[in-house]
Every structure is written in C-alpha cells, then in structure tokens.
C-alpha cells in the first residue's frame, strides 16, 4: 500500500532556529525544506553598564552571551523559546512574558526595580520596539543592535523552483517580519509564481505578504507551538 508523501514545508528562519524548527516538523510528519531567507551577522560593539537585560529574540540572547560573561542580572524575555535560550546560555534569573513586546513591557514594569539600567539587546530592526513601549512610563531603556539580519542574495533551489511556477512545497513558515519582507520582494519580482500559502507567527510577520500570498494563517500567539498549530489547519484545509 502506497502512503501519501508528507507535506513539504519551507522553513525561512535563520540558523540555528531553522534546524530546530525542521526537527519539530519532522516529528509532526512533515518534510521540511530548510532555506533561510537571511543570515545573522554580528555587529562588533562595546556594551554599556547594565543591571538588567531585555530580549525580543533568541538571537539577541546568543549574541549578548558571546559579548559579556555576566549571567547574574535579571533577564526579561518576550517568549518561552527566548527564555529557554537565555537559561541555556547560563542566565539564572529569567522571566518570560509569553507574549509580544507589549506583554514584555508589562512584565518589566511589574518586576524591574526603580532606577535599574535596562539594556535591550536586539537587531537593527527591533530598535524602538521596547523603548517606545516603556518611554511613556518613565523607564529608560538603552537599546543596542548586536546583530543584523542580512538577506540572501538569491532564493534557495526549492523556493526558486516554486517561484518559477513549479510547485515545490505545500506551505511556508514565517517567523519574522524580516523573512516576510524578503519573501514578499521575491514574489513581487516574479512573473508567474506558484501560489504560496503561509503560516505566520504574528500579524506583523504576516503583513508584508498581504496581497501576495494566496492564503495566510496567523498564529493566535507569537510562539512556535501556535504557528505549527495553524500550519496543520492550513495544510489540511
């Protein structure tokens, strides 16, 4: 008896997250295609003094941990995956907002001591996300870009085939607005691409693909469990 081939899913996030997502997809019965749309490029920088840290991505945690030996400060993370990365890096006082930047701001307001020096370590595109949220409350946040997300020069082979009109996958996972923007540019520059169904981790991540993707399913919460849940509905629907 022949069994149907597992749905092929394009993974667009950068490494090492791409391989981690691919493992989860395989465990769920999918056939992942790992073709990151951007790579993480570190920025050489001297860190200021800080009493607490805020992270809106696991990549920010990894880069900060490479630049500083300090692991004794309170760490505030946007979600569980980022918090897990912080604990794995050796930070012992880690709190997760389990939500978005707004939820992270609320968490910091509840727990950060008055007068503490908070450093938000992220990439160039996350500048202002958290500081803008906290500015009205009187909390000063120093943001530092520790890495940049550099787009690939050309699409990977399977995405290129799909863009030529030869269906190569059932759906694409979008973990960030950056990946969505890069993919949107590739779609817009193509004459007759195959239809693209996308599962996005948040409305912000989905926005660049509006009008370009055939269908977009948005995760009800900004985490991988939620995006994999809507992926299942998207592929089976």
JSON list of C-alpha atoms in Angstrom, two decimals:
[
{"chain": "A", "resi": 1, "resn": "UNK", "atom": "CA", "xyz": [0.00, 0.00, 0.00]},
{"chain": "A", "resi": 2, "resn": "UNK", "atom": "CA", "xyz": [1.38, 3.37, -1.01]},
{"chain": "A", "resi": 3, "resn": "UNK", "atom": "CA", "xyz": [1.28, 6.10, 1.60]},
{"chain": "A", "resi": 4, "resn": "UNK", "atom": "CA", "xyz": [0.92, 9.75, 0.57]},
{"chain": "A", "resi": 5, "resn": "UNK", "atom": "CA", "xyz": [4.10, 11.78, 0.69]},
{"chain": "A", "resi": 6, "resn": "UNK", "atom": "CA", "xyz": [4.35, 14.07, 3.72]},
{"chain": "A", "resi": 7, "resn": "UNK", "atom": "CA", "xyz": [3.58, 17.74, 3.05]},
{"chain": "A", "resi": 8, "resn": "UNK", "atom": "CA", "xyz": [6.72, 19.70, 2.23]},
{"chain": "A", "resi": 9, "resn": "UNK", "atom": "CA", "xyz": [7.11, 22.84, 4.36]},
{"chain": "A", "resi": 10, "resn": "UNK", "atom": "CA", "xyz": [9.54, 25.66, 3.60]},
{"chain": "A", "resi": 11, "resn": "UNK", "atom": "CA", "xyz": [11.43, 26.94, 6.66]},
{"chain": "A", "resi": 12, "resn": "UNK", "atom": "CA", "xyz": [12.68, 30.50, 6.14]},
{"chain": "A", "resi": 13, "resn": "UNK", "atom": "CA", "xyz": [14.14, 31.47, 9.51]},
{"chain": "A", "resi": 14, "resn": "UNK", "atom": "CA", "xyz": [17.87, 31.76, 10.15]},
{"chain": "A", "resi": 15, "resn": "UNK", "atom": "CA", "xyz": [20.04, 29.13, 11.79]},
{"chain": "A", "resi": 16, "resn": "UNK", "atom": "CA", "xyz": [20.21, 27.65, 14.36]},
{"chain": "A", "resi": 17, "resn": "UNK", "atom": "CA", "xyz": [16.45, 28.14, 14.69]},
{"chain": "A", "resi": 18, "resn": "UNK", "atom": "CA", "xyz": [15.78, 26.76, 11.21]},
{"chain": "A", "resi": 19, "resn": "UNK", "atom": "CA", "xyz": [17.19, 23.34, 12.04]},
{"chain": "A", "resi": 20, "resn": "UNK", "atom": "CA", "xyz": [15.33, 23.29, 15.36]},
{"chain": "A", "resi": 21, "resn": "UNK", "atom": "CA", "xyz": [12.06, 24.00, 13.56]},
{"chain": "A", "resi": 22, "resn": "UNK", "atom": "CA", "xyz": [12.87, 21.35, 10.95]},
{"chain": "A", "resi": 23, "resn": "UNK", "atom": "CA", "xyz": [13.24, 18.74, 13.69]},
{"chain": "A", "resi": 24, "resn": "UNK", "atom": "CA", "xyz": [9.83, 19.65, 15.08]},
{"chain": "A", "resi": 25, "resn": "UNK", "atom": "CA", "xyz": [8.27, 19.46, 11.63]},
{"chain": "A", "resi": 26, "resn": "UNK", "atom": "CA", "xyz": [9.73, 16.01, 11.02]},
{"chain": "A", "resi": 27, "resn": "UNK", "atom": "CA", "xyz": [8.35, 14.80, 14.35]},
{"chain": "A", "resi": 28, "resn": "UNK", "atom": "CA", "xyz": [4.90, 16.01, 13.25]},
{"chain": "A", "resi": 29, "resn": "UNK", "atom": "CA", "xyz": [5.09, 14.12, 9.95]},
{"chain": "A", "resi": 30, "resn": "UNK", "atom": "CA", "xyz": [6.10, 16.94, 7.60]},
{"chain": "A", "resi": 31, "resn": "UNK", "atom": "CA", "xyz": [9.02, 17.07, 5.18]},
{"chain": "A", "resi": 32, "resn": "UNK", "atom": "CA", "xyz": [10.88, 20.30, 5.99]},
{"chain": "A", "resi": 33, "resn": "UNK", "atom": "CA", "xyz": [12.85, 22.27, 3.43]},
{"chain": "A", "resi": 34, "resn": "UNK", "atom": "CA", "xyz": [15.40, 24.48, 5.18]},
{"chain": "A", "resi": 35, "resn": "UNK", "atom": "CA", "xyz": [16.19, 27.54, 3.08]},
{"chain": "A", "resi": 36, "resn": "UNK", "atom": "CA", "xyz": [16.78, 30.56, 5.35]},
{"chain": "A", "resi": 37, "resn": "UNK", "atom": "CA", "xyz": [15.98, 33.91, 3.78]},
{"chain": "A", "resi": 38, "resn": "UNK", "atom": "CA", "xyz": [18.55, 35.74, 5.88]},
{"chain": "A", "resi": 39, "resn": "UNK", "atom": "CA", "xyz": [21.64, 35.11, 7.97]},
{"chain": "A", "resi": 40, "resn": "UNK", "atom": "CA", "xyz": [22.61, 36.59, 11.32]},
{"chain": "A", "resi": 41, "resn": "UNK", "atom": "CA", "xyz": [25.66, 38.85, 11.06]},
{"chain": "A", "resi": 42, "resn": "UNK", "atom": "CA", "xyz": [27.20, 40.02, 14.37]},
{"chain": "A", "resi": 43, "resn": "UNK", "atom": "CA", "xyz": [27.94, 43.69, 14.98]},
{"chain": "A", "resi": 44, "resn": "UNK", "atom": "CA", "xyz": [31.11, 44.45, 16.91]},
{"chain": "A", "resi": 45, "resn": "UNK", "atom": "CA", "xyz": [30.21, 46.71, 19.80]},
{"chain": "A", "resi": 46, "resn": "UNK", "atom": "CA", "xyz": [31.24, 47.64, 23.34]},
{"chain": "A", "resi": 47, "resn": "UNK", "atom": "CA", "xyz": [28.45, 47.02, 25.81]},
{"chain": "A", "resi": 48, "resn": "UNK", "atom": "CA", "xyz": [27.44, 49.69, 28.32]},
{"chain": "A", "resi": 49, "resn": "UNK", "atom": "CA", "xyz": [26.93, 49.01, 32.03]},
{"chain": "A", "resi": 50, "resn": "UNK", "atom": "CA", "xyz": [23.60, 47.34, 32.76]},
{"chain": "A", "resi": 51, "resn": "UNK", "atom": "CA", "xyz": [21.59, 45.99, 35.68]},
{"chain": "A", "resi": 52, "resn": "UNK", "atom": "CA", "xyz": [19.01, 44.03, 33.68]},
{"chain": "A", "resi": 53, "resn": "UNK", "atom": "CA", "xyz": [18.56, 42.69, 30.17]},
{"chain": "A", "resi": 54, "resn": "UNK", "atom": "CA", "xyz": [15.61, 42.51, 27.79]},
{"chain": "A", "resi": 55, "resn": "UNK", "atom": "CA", "xyz": [15.48, 40.21, 24.78]},
{"chain": "A", "resi": 56, "resn": "UNK", "atom": "CA", "xyz": [12.96, 40.03, 21.96]},
{"chain": "A", "resi": 57, "resn": "UNK", "atom": "CA", "xyz": [14.69, 37.16, 20.16]},
{"chain": "A", "resi": 58, "resn": "UNK", "atom": "CA", "xyz": [16.86, 34.14, 20.85]},
{"chain": "A", "resi": 59, "resn": "UNK", "atom": "CA", "xyz": [19.48, 35.57, 18.50]},
{"chain": "A", "resi": 60, "resn": "UNK", "atom": "CA", "xyz": [19.81, 38.58, 20.79]},
{"chain": "A", "resi": 61, "resn": "UNK", "atom": "CA", "xyz": [20.47, 36.26, 23.72]},
{"chain": "A", "resi": 62, "resn": "UNK", "atom": "CA", "xyz": [23.17, 34.34, 21.85]},
{"chain": "A", "resi": 63, "resn": "UNK", "atom": "CA", "xyz": [24.94, 37.49, 20.73]},
{"chain": "A", "resi": 64, "resn": "UNK", "atom": "CA", "xyz": [24.86, 39.17, 24.17]},
{"chain": "A", "resi": 65, "resn": "UNK", "atom": "CA", "xyz": [26.11, 35.98, 25.81]},
{"chain": "A", "resi": 66, "resn": "UNK", "atom": "CA", "xyz": [29.06, 35.96, 23.41]},
{"chain": "A", "resi": 67, "resn": "UNK", "atom": "CA", "xyz": [29.93, 39.56, 24.29]},
{"chain": "A", "resi": 68, "resn": "UNK", "atom": "CA", "xyz": [29.53, 39.51, 28.07]},
{"chain": "A", "resi": 69, "resn": "UNK", "atom": "CA", "xyz": [30.38, 36.96, 30.78]},
{"chain": "A", "resi": 70, "resn": "UNK", "atom": "CA", "xyz": [27.71, 38.35, 33.12]},
{"chain": "A", "resi": 71, "resn": "UNK", "atom": "CA", "xyz": [24.95, 35.91, 33.98]},
{"chain": "A", "resi": 72, "resn": "UNK", "atom": "CA", "xyz": [23.85, 37.35, 37.35]},
{"chain": "A", "resi": 73, "resn": "UNK", "atom": "CA", "xyz": [21.38, 40.01, 36.18]},
{"chain": "A", "resi": 74, "resn": "UNK", "atom": "CA", "xyz": [17.60, 39.74, 35.78]},
{"chain": "A", "resi": 75, "resn": "UNK", "atom": "CA", "xyz": [16.64, 38.80, 32.22]},
{"chain": "A", "resi": 76, "resn": "UNK", "atom": "CA", "xyz": [13.27, 39.60, 30.65]},
{"chain": "A", "resi": 77, "resn": "UNK", "atom": "CA", "xyz": [12.30, 37.66, 27.52]},
{"chain": "A", "resi": 78, "resn": "UNK", "atom": "CA", "xyz": [9.44, 38.09, 25.09]},
{"chain": "A", "resi": 79, "resn": "UNK", "atom": "CA", "xyz": [8.57, 34.39, 24.97]},
{"chain": "A", "resi": 80, "resn": "UNK", "atom": "CA", "xyz": [9.33, 30.90, 26.18]},
{"chain": "A", "resi": 81, "resn": "UNK", "atom": "CA", "xyz": [11.79, 29.99, 23.42]},
{"chain": "A", "resi": 82, "resn": "UNK", "atom": "CA", "xyz": [13.86, 33.11, 24.05]},
{"chain": "A", "resi": 83, "resn": "UNK", "atom": "CA", "xyz": [13.74, 32.39, 27.79]},
{"chain": "A", "resi": 84, "resn": "UNK", "atom": "CA", "xyz": [14.89, 28.81, 27.22]},
{"chain": "A", "resi": 85, "resn": "UNK", "atom": "CA", "xyz": [17.81, 30.12, 25.16]},
{"chain": "A", "resi": 86, "resn": "UNK", "atom": "CA", "xyz": [18.73, 32.50, 27.99]},
{"chain": "A", "resi": 87, "resn": "UNK", "atom": "CA", "xyz": [18.71, 29.70, 30.55]},
{"chain": "A", "resi": 88, "resn": "UNK", "atom": "CA", "xyz": [20.79, 27.51, 28.25]},
{"chain": "A", "resi": 89, "resn": "UNK", "atom": "CA", "xyz": [23.30, 30.37, 27.99]},
{"chain": "A", "resi": 90, "resn": "UNK", "atom": "CA", "xyz": [23.70, 30.35, 31.77]},
{"chain": "A", "resi": 91, "resn": "UNK", "atom": "CA", "xyz": [21.38, 33.14, 32.92]},
{"chain": "A", "resi": 92, "resn": "UNK", "atom": "CA", "xyz": [19.71, 32.13, 36.17]},
{"chain": "A", "resi": 93, "resn": "UNK", "atom": "CA", "xyz": [17.16, 34.92, 36.76]},
{"chain": "A", "resi": 94, "resn": "UNK", "atom": "CA", "xyz": [14.97, 34.62, 33.66]},
{"chain": "A", "resi": 95, "resn": "UNK", "atom": "CA", "xyz": [11.36, 35.75, 33.25]},
{"chain": "A", "resi": 96, "resn": "UNK", "atom": "CA", "xyz": [9.19, 35.22, 30.18]},
{"chain": "A", "resi": 97, "resn": "UNK", "atom": "CA", "xyz": [6.32, 37.42, 29.07]},
{"chain": "A", "resi": 98, "resn": "UNK", "atom": "CA", "xyz": [4.91, 34.56, 26.96]},
{"chain": "A", "resi": 99, "resn": "UNK", "atom": "CA", "xyz": [3.57, 37.10, 24.50]},
{"chain": "A", "resi": 100, "resn": "UNK", "atom": "CA", "xyz": [4.61, 40.07, 22.40]},
{"chain": "A", "resi": 101, "resn": "UNK", "atom": "CA", "xyz": [6.59, 43.26, 23.00]},
{"chain": "A", "resi": 102, "resn": "UNK", "atom": "CA", "xyz": [3.64, 44.84, 24.77]},
{"chain": "A", "resi": 103, "resn": "UNK", "atom": "CA", "xyz": [3.45, 41.91, 27.19]},
{"chain": "A", "resi": 104, "resn": "UNK", "atom": "CA", "xyz": [7.20, 42.15, 27.71]},
{"chain": "A", "resi": 105, "resn": "UNK", "atom": "CA", "xyz": [6.85, 45.80, 28.62]},
{"chain": "A", "resi": 106, "resn": "UNK", "atom": "CA", "xyz": [4.15, 44.97, 31.15]},
{"chain": "A", "resi": 107, "resn": "UNK", "atom": "CA", "xyz": [6.36, 42.29, 32.71]},
{"chain": "A", "resi": 108, "resn": "UNK", "atom": "CA", "xyz": [9.27, 44.70, 33.05]},
{"chain": "A", "resi": 109, "resn": "UNK", "atom": "CA", "xyz": [7.04, 47.34, 34.63]},
{"chain": "A", "resi": 110, "resn": "UNK", "atom": "CA", "xyz": [5.96, 44.84, 37.28]},
{"chain": "A", "resi": 111, "resn": "UNK", "atom": "CA", "xyz": [9.38, 43.45, 38.13]},
{"chain": "A", "resi": 112, "resn": "UNK", "atom": "CA", "xyz": [12.13, 45.94, 37.30]},
{"chain": "A", "resi": 113, "resn": "UNK", "atom": "CA", "xyz": [13.43, 47.87, 40.33]},
{"chain": "A", "resi": 114, "resn": "UNK", "atom": "CA", "xyz": [13.26, 51.65, 40.11]},
{"chain": "A", "resi": 115, "resn": "UNK", "atom": "CA", "xyz": [16.48, 53.13, 38.76]},
{"chain": "A", "resi": 116, "resn": "UNK", "atom": "CA", "xyz": [17.78, 49.90, 37.22]},
{"chain": "A", "resi": 117, "resn": "UNK", "atom": "CA", "xyz": [19.70, 50.25, 33.97]},
{"chain": "A", "resi": 118, "resn": "UNK", "atom": "CA", "xyz": [17.88, 48.12, 31.39]},
{"chain": "A", "resi": 119, "resn": "UNK", "atom": "CA", "xyz": [19.64, 47.08, 28.19]},
{"chain": "A", "resi": 120, "resn": "UNK", "atom": "CA", "xyz": [17.56, 45.81, 25.28]},
{"chain": "A", "resi": 121, "resn": "UNK", "atom": "CA", "xyz": [19.83, 43.73, 23.04]},
{"chain": "A", "resi": 122, "resn": "UNK", "atom": "CA", "xyz": [18.45, 43.02, 19.60]},
{"chain": "A", "resi": 123, "resn": "UNK", "atom": "CA", "xyz": [18.90, 43.55, 15.89]},
{"chain": "A", "resi": 124, "resn": "UNK", "atom": "CA", "xyz": [18.76, 46.74, 13.88]},
{"chain": "A", "resi": 125, "resn": "UNK", "atom": "CA", "xyz": [15.08, 46.28, 13.05]},
{"chain": "A", "resi": 126, "resn": "UNK", "atom": "CA", "xyz": [13.91, 45.90, 16.66]},
{"chain": "A", "resi": 127, "resn": "UNK", "atom": "CA", "xyz": [15.17, 49.36, 17.63]},
{"chain": "A", "resi": 128, "resn": "UNK", "atom": "CA", "xyz": [12.44, 51.30, 19.42]},
{"chain": "A", "resi": 129, "resn": "UNK", "atom": "CA", "xyz": [10.05, 48.37, 19.86]},
{"chain": "A", "resi": 130, "resn": "UNK", "atom": "CA", "xyz": [10.51, 48.11, 23.61]},
{"chain": "A", "resi": 131, "resn": "UNK", "atom": "CA", "xyz": [11.88, 51.55, 24.44]},
{"chain": "A", "resi": 132, "resn": "UNK", "atom": "CA", "xyz": [8.87, 53.11, 22.74]},
{"chain": "A", "resi": 133, "resn": "UNK", "atom": "CA", "xyz": [6.55, 50.93, 24.80]},
{"chain": "A", "resi": 134, "resn": "UNK", "atom": "CA", "xyz": [8.26, 51.92, 28.08]},
{"chain": "A", "resi": 135, "resn": "UNK", "atom": "CA", "xyz": [9.07, 55.56, 27.32]},
{"chain": "A", "resi": 136, "resn": "UNK", "atom": "CA", "xyz": [5.68, 56.80, 28.48]},
{"chain": "A", "resi": 137, "resn": "UNK", "atom": "CA", "xyz": [6.15, 55.08, 31.84]},
{"chain": "A", "resi": 138, "resn": "UNK", "atom": "CA", "xyz": [9.38, 56.88, 32.64]},
{"chain": "A", "resi": 139, "resn": "UNK", "atom": "CA", "xyz": [11.59, 53.80, 32.38]},
{"chain": "A", "resi": 140, "resn": "UNK", "atom": "CA", "xyz": [14.76, 54.46, 30.41]},
{"chain": "A", "resi": 141, "resn": "UNK", "atom": "CA", "xyz": [15.79, 51.63, 28.12]},
{"chain": "A", "resi": 142, "resn": "UNK", "atom": "CA", "xyz": [19.07, 51.62, 26.26]},
{"chain": "A", "resi": 143, "resn": "UNK", "atom": "CA", "xyz": [18.81, 49.72, 23.00]},
{"chain": "A", "resi": 144, "resn": "UNK", "atom": "CA", "xyz": [21.84, 48.24, 21.28]},
{"chain": "A", "resi": 145, "resn": "UNK", "atom": "CA", "xyz": [21.85, 46.45, 17.93]},
{"chain": "A", "resi": 146, "resn": "UNK", "atom": "CA", "xyz": [24.15, 43.46, 18.38]},
{"chain": "A", "resi": 147, "resn": "UNK", "atom": "CA", "xyz": [23.43, 41.81, 15.04]},
{"chain": "A", "resi": 148, "resn": "UNK", "atom": "CA", "xyz": [21.80, 42.39, 11.69]},
{"chain": "A", "resi": 149, "resn": "UNK", "atom": "CA", "xyz": [19.68, 40.10, 9.54]},
{"chain": "A", "resi": 150, "resn": "UNK", "atom": "CA", "xyz": [21.32, 40.04, 6.11]},
{"chain": "A", "resi": 151, "resn": "UNK", "atom": "CA", "xyz": [19.09, 38.78, 3.28]},
{"chain": "A", "resi": 152, "resn": "UNK", "atom": "CA", "xyz": [20.25, 36.02, 0.98]},
{"chain": "A", "resi": 153, "resn": "UNK", "atom": "CA", "xyz": [21.32, 37.15, -2.48]},
{"chain": "A", "resi": 154, "resn": "UNK", "atom": "CA", "xyz": [19.08, 34.63, -4.24]},
{"chain": "A", "resi": 155, "resn": "UNK", "atom": "CA", "xyz": [16.32, 32.23, -3.17]},
{"chain": "A", "resi": 156, "resn": "UNK", "atom": "CA", "xyz": [17.24, 28.65, -2.34]},
{"chain": "A", "resi": 157, "resn": "UNK", "atom": "CA", "xyz": [16.69, 25.98, -5.00]},
{"chain": "A", "resi": 158, "resn": "UNK", "atom": "CA", "xyz": [13.24, 24.81, -3.86]},
{"chain": "A", "resi": 159, "resn": "UNK", "atom": "CA", "xyz": [11.90, 28.33, -3.36]},
{"chain": "A", "resi": 160, "resn": "UNK", "atom": "CA", "xyz": [13.35, 29.31, -6.74]},
{"chain": "A", "resi": 161, "resn": "UNK", "atom": "CA", "xyz": [11.54, 26.39, -8.35]},
{"chain": "A", "resi": 162, "resn": "UNK", "atom": "CA", "xyz": [8.28, 27.40, -6.68]},
{"chain": "A", "resi": 163, "resn": "UNK", "atom": "CA", "xyz": [8.71, 30.98, -7.85]},
{"chain": "A", "resi": 164, "resn": "UNK", "atom": "CA", "xyz": [9.18, 29.72, -11.42]},
{"chain": "A", "resi": 165, "resn": "UNK", "atom": "CA", "xyz": [5.72, 28.20, -11.27]},
{"chain": "A", "resi": 166, "resn": "UNK", "atom": "CA", "xyz": [6.75, 24.65, -10.35]},
{"chain": "A", "resi": 167, "resn": "UNK", "atom": "CA", "xyz": [5.06, 23.77, -7.03]},
{"chain": "A", "resi": 168, "resn": "UNK", "atom": "CA", "xyz": [7.78, 22.72, -4.58]},
{"chain": "A", "resi": 169, "resn": "UNK", "atom": "CA", "xyz": [6.10, 22.89, -1.16]},
{"chain": "A", "resi": 170, "resn": "UNK", "atom": "CA", "xyz": [2.68, 22.97, 0.48]},
{"chain": "A", "resi": 171, "resn": "UNK", "atom": "CA", "xyz": [3.27, 25.97, 2.74]},
{"chain": "A", "resi": 172, "resn": "UNK", "atom": "CA", "xyz": [5.92, 28.30, 4.11]},
{"chain": "A", "resi": 173, "resn": "UNK", "atom": "CA", "xyz": [6.59, 29.16, 7.75]},
{"chain": "A", "resi": 174, "resn": "UNK", "atom": "CA", "xyz": [7.17, 32.84, 8.52]},
{"chain": "A", "resi": 175, "resn": "UNK", "atom": "CA", "xyz": [8.75, 33.50, 11.90]},
{"chain": "A", "resi": 176, "resn": "UNK", "atom": "CA", "xyz": [9.52, 37.21, 11.49]},
{"chain": "A", "resi": 177, "resn": "UNK", "atom": "CA", "xyz": [8.61, 40.38, 9.58]},
{"chain": "A", "resi": 178, "resn": "UNK", "atom": "CA", "xyz": [12.13, 40.30, 8.13]},
{"chain": "A", "resi": 179, "resn": "UNK", "atom": "CA", "xyz": [11.60, 36.93, 6.48]},
{"chain": "A", "resi": 180, "resn": "UNK", "atom": "CA", "xyz": [8.18, 38.03, 5.24]},
{"chain": "A", "resi": 181, "resn": "UNK", "atom": "CA", "xyz": [9.61, 41.21, 3.70]},
{"chain": "A", "resi": 182, "resn": "UNK", "atom": "CA", "xyz": [12.34, 39.31, 1.88]},
{"chain": "A", "resi": 183, "resn": "UNK", "atom": "CA", "xyz": [9.90, 36.71, 0.58]},
{"chain": "A", "resi": 184, "resn": "UNK", "atom": "CA", "xyz": [7.45, 39.42, -0.47]},
{"chain": "A", "resi": 185, "resn": "UNK", "atom": "CA", "xyz": [10.16, 41.08, -2.54]},
{"chain": "A", "resi": 186, "resn": "UNK", "atom": "CA", "xyz": [10.97, 37.80, -4.26]},
{"chain": "A", "resi": 187, "resn": "UNK", "atom": "CA", "xyz": [7.31, 37.11, -5.05]},
{"chain": "A", "resi": 188, "resn": "UNK", "atom": "CA", "xyz": [6.74, 40.63, -6.37]},
{"chain": "A", "resi": 189, "resn": "UNK", "atom": "CA", "xyz": [9.75, 40.30, -8.67]},
{"chain": "A", "resi": 190, "resn": "UNK", "atom": "CA", "xyz": [8.46, 37.05, -10.19]},
{"chain": "A", "resi": 191, "resn": "UNK", "atom": "CA", "xyz": [6.10, 36.87, -13.16]},
{"chain": "A", "resi": 192, "resn": "UNK", "atom": "CA", "xyz": [4.12, 33.69, -12.50]},
{"chain": "A", "resi": 193, "resn": "UNK", "atom": "CA", "xyz": [4.97, 32.06, -9.18]},
{"chain": "A", "resi": 194, "resn": "UNK", "atom": "CA", "xyz": [3.10, 29.05, -7.86]},
{"chain": "A", "resi": 195, "resn": "UNK", "atom": "CA", "xyz": [0.53, 30.02, -5.21]},
{"chain": "A", "resi": 196, "resn": "UNK", "atom": "CA", "xyz": [2.09, 30.39, -1.77]},
{"chain": "A", "resi": 197, "resn": "UNK", "atom": "CA", "xyz": [0.29, 29.53, 1.46]},
{"chain": "A", "resi": 198, "resn": "UNK", "atom": "CA", "xyz": [1.97, 30.99, 4.54]},
{"chain": "A", "resi": 199, "resn": "UNK", "atom": "CA", "xyz": [1.71, 30.36, 8.27]},
{"chain": "A", "resi": 200, "resn": "UNK", "atom": "CA", "xyz": [2.90, 33.47, 10.13]},
{"chain": "A", "resi": 201, "resn": "UNK", "atom": "CA", "xyz": [3.85, 33.79, 13.78]},
{"chain": "A", "resi": 202, "resn": "UNK", "atom": "CA", "xyz": [2.11, 37.17, 14.22]},
{"chain": "A", "resi": 203, "resn": "UNK", "atom": "CA", "xyz": [0.06, 39.78, 12.34]},
{"chain": "A", "resi": 204, "resn": "UNK", "atom": "CA", "xyz": [3.20, 41.89, 11.97]},
{"chain": "A", "resi": 205, "resn": "UNK", "atom": "CA", "xyz": [5.03, 38.98, 10.38]},
{"chain": "A", "resi": 206, "resn": "UNK", "atom": "CA", "xyz": [2.10, 38.34, 8.05]},
{"chain": "A", "resi": 207, "resn": "UNK", "atom": "CA", "xyz": [1.66, 41.96, 6.90]},
{"chain": "A", "resi": 208, "resn": "UNK", "atom": "CA", "xyz": [4.33, 42.09, 4.14]},
{"chain": "A", "resi": 209, "resn": "UNK", "atom": "CA", "xyz": [2.72, 39.10, 2.41]},
{"chain": "A", "resi": 210, "resn": "UNK", "atom": "CA", "xyz": [-0.78, 40.58, 2.27]},
{"chain": "A", "resi": 211, "resn": "UNK", "atom": "CA", "xyz": [-1.94, 40.53, -1.33]},
{"chain": "A", "resi": 212, "resn": "UNK", "atom": "CA", "xyz": [0.98, 38.33, -2.40]},
{"chain": "A", "resi": 213, "resn": "UNK", "atom": "CA", "xyz": [0.38, 35.03, -0.61]},
{"chain": "A", "resi": 214, "resn": "UNK", "atom": "CA", "xyz": [-2.66, 33.00, -1.65]},
{"chain": "A", "resi": 215, "resn": "UNK", "atom": "CA", "xyz": [-3.59, 32.23, 1.95]},
{"chain": "A", "resi": 216, "resn": "UNK", "atom": "CA", "xyz": [-2.14, 33.42, 5.24]},
{"chain": "A", "resi": 217, "resn": "UNK", "atom": "CA", "xyz": [-2.80, 31.73, 8.57]},
{"chain": "A", "resi": 218, "resn": "UNK", "atom": "CA", "xyz": [-1.75, 33.76, 11.61]},
{"chain": "A", "resi": 219, "resn": "UNK", "atom": "CA", "xyz": [-0.78, 32.07, 14.87]},
{"chain": "A", "resi": 220, "resn": "UNK", "atom": "CA", "xyz": [-3.04, 33.02, 17.80]},
{"chain": "A", "resi": 221, "resn": "UNK", "atom": "CA", "xyz": [0.06, 33.55, 19.96]},
{"chain": "A", "resi": 222, "resn": "UNK", "atom": "CA", "xyz": [3.60, 34.53, 18.90]},
{"chain": "A", "resi": 223, "resn": "UNK", "atom": "CA", "xyz": [5.29, 31.19, 19.55]},
{"chain": "A", "resi": 224, "resn": "UNK", "atom": "CA", "xyz": [6.22, 28.09, 17.59]},
{"chain": "A", "resi": 225, "resn": "UNK", "atom": "CA", "xyz": [3.56, 25.84, 19.11]},
{"chain": "A", "resi": 226, "resn": "UNK", "atom": "CA", "xyz": [0.90, 28.23, 17.84]},
{"chain": "A", "resi": 227, "resn": "UNK", "atom": "CA", "xyz": [2.36, 28.63, 14.36]},
{"chain": "A", "resi": 228, "resn": "UNK", "atom": "CA", "xyz": [2.63, 24.85, 13.96]},
{"chain": "A", "resi": 229, "resn": "UNK", "atom": "CA", "xyz": [-0.99, 24.54, 15.01]},
{"chain": "A", "resi": 230, "resn": "UNK", "atom": "CA", "xyz": [-2.23, 26.91, 12.30]},
{"chain": "A", "resi": 231, "resn": "UNK", "atom": "CA", "xyz": [0.11, 25.24, 9.82]},
{"chain": "A", "resi": 232, "resn": "UNK", "atom": "CA", "xyz": [-1.78, 22.00, 10.37]},
{"chain": "A", "resi": 233, "resn": "UNK", "atom": "CA", "xyz": [-5.08, 23.73, 9.62]},
{"chain": "A", "resi": 234, "resn": "UNK", "atom": "CA", "xyz": [-3.58, 25.46, 6.58]},
{"chain": "A", "resi": 235, "resn": "UNK", "atom": "CA", "xyz": [-2.17, 22.29, 5.03]},
{"chain": "A", "resi": 236, "resn": "UNK", "atom": "CA", "xyz": [-5.24, 20.17, 5.71]},
{"chain": "A", "resi": 237, "resn": "UNK", "atom": "CA", "xyz": [-7.76, 22.85, 4.79]}
]
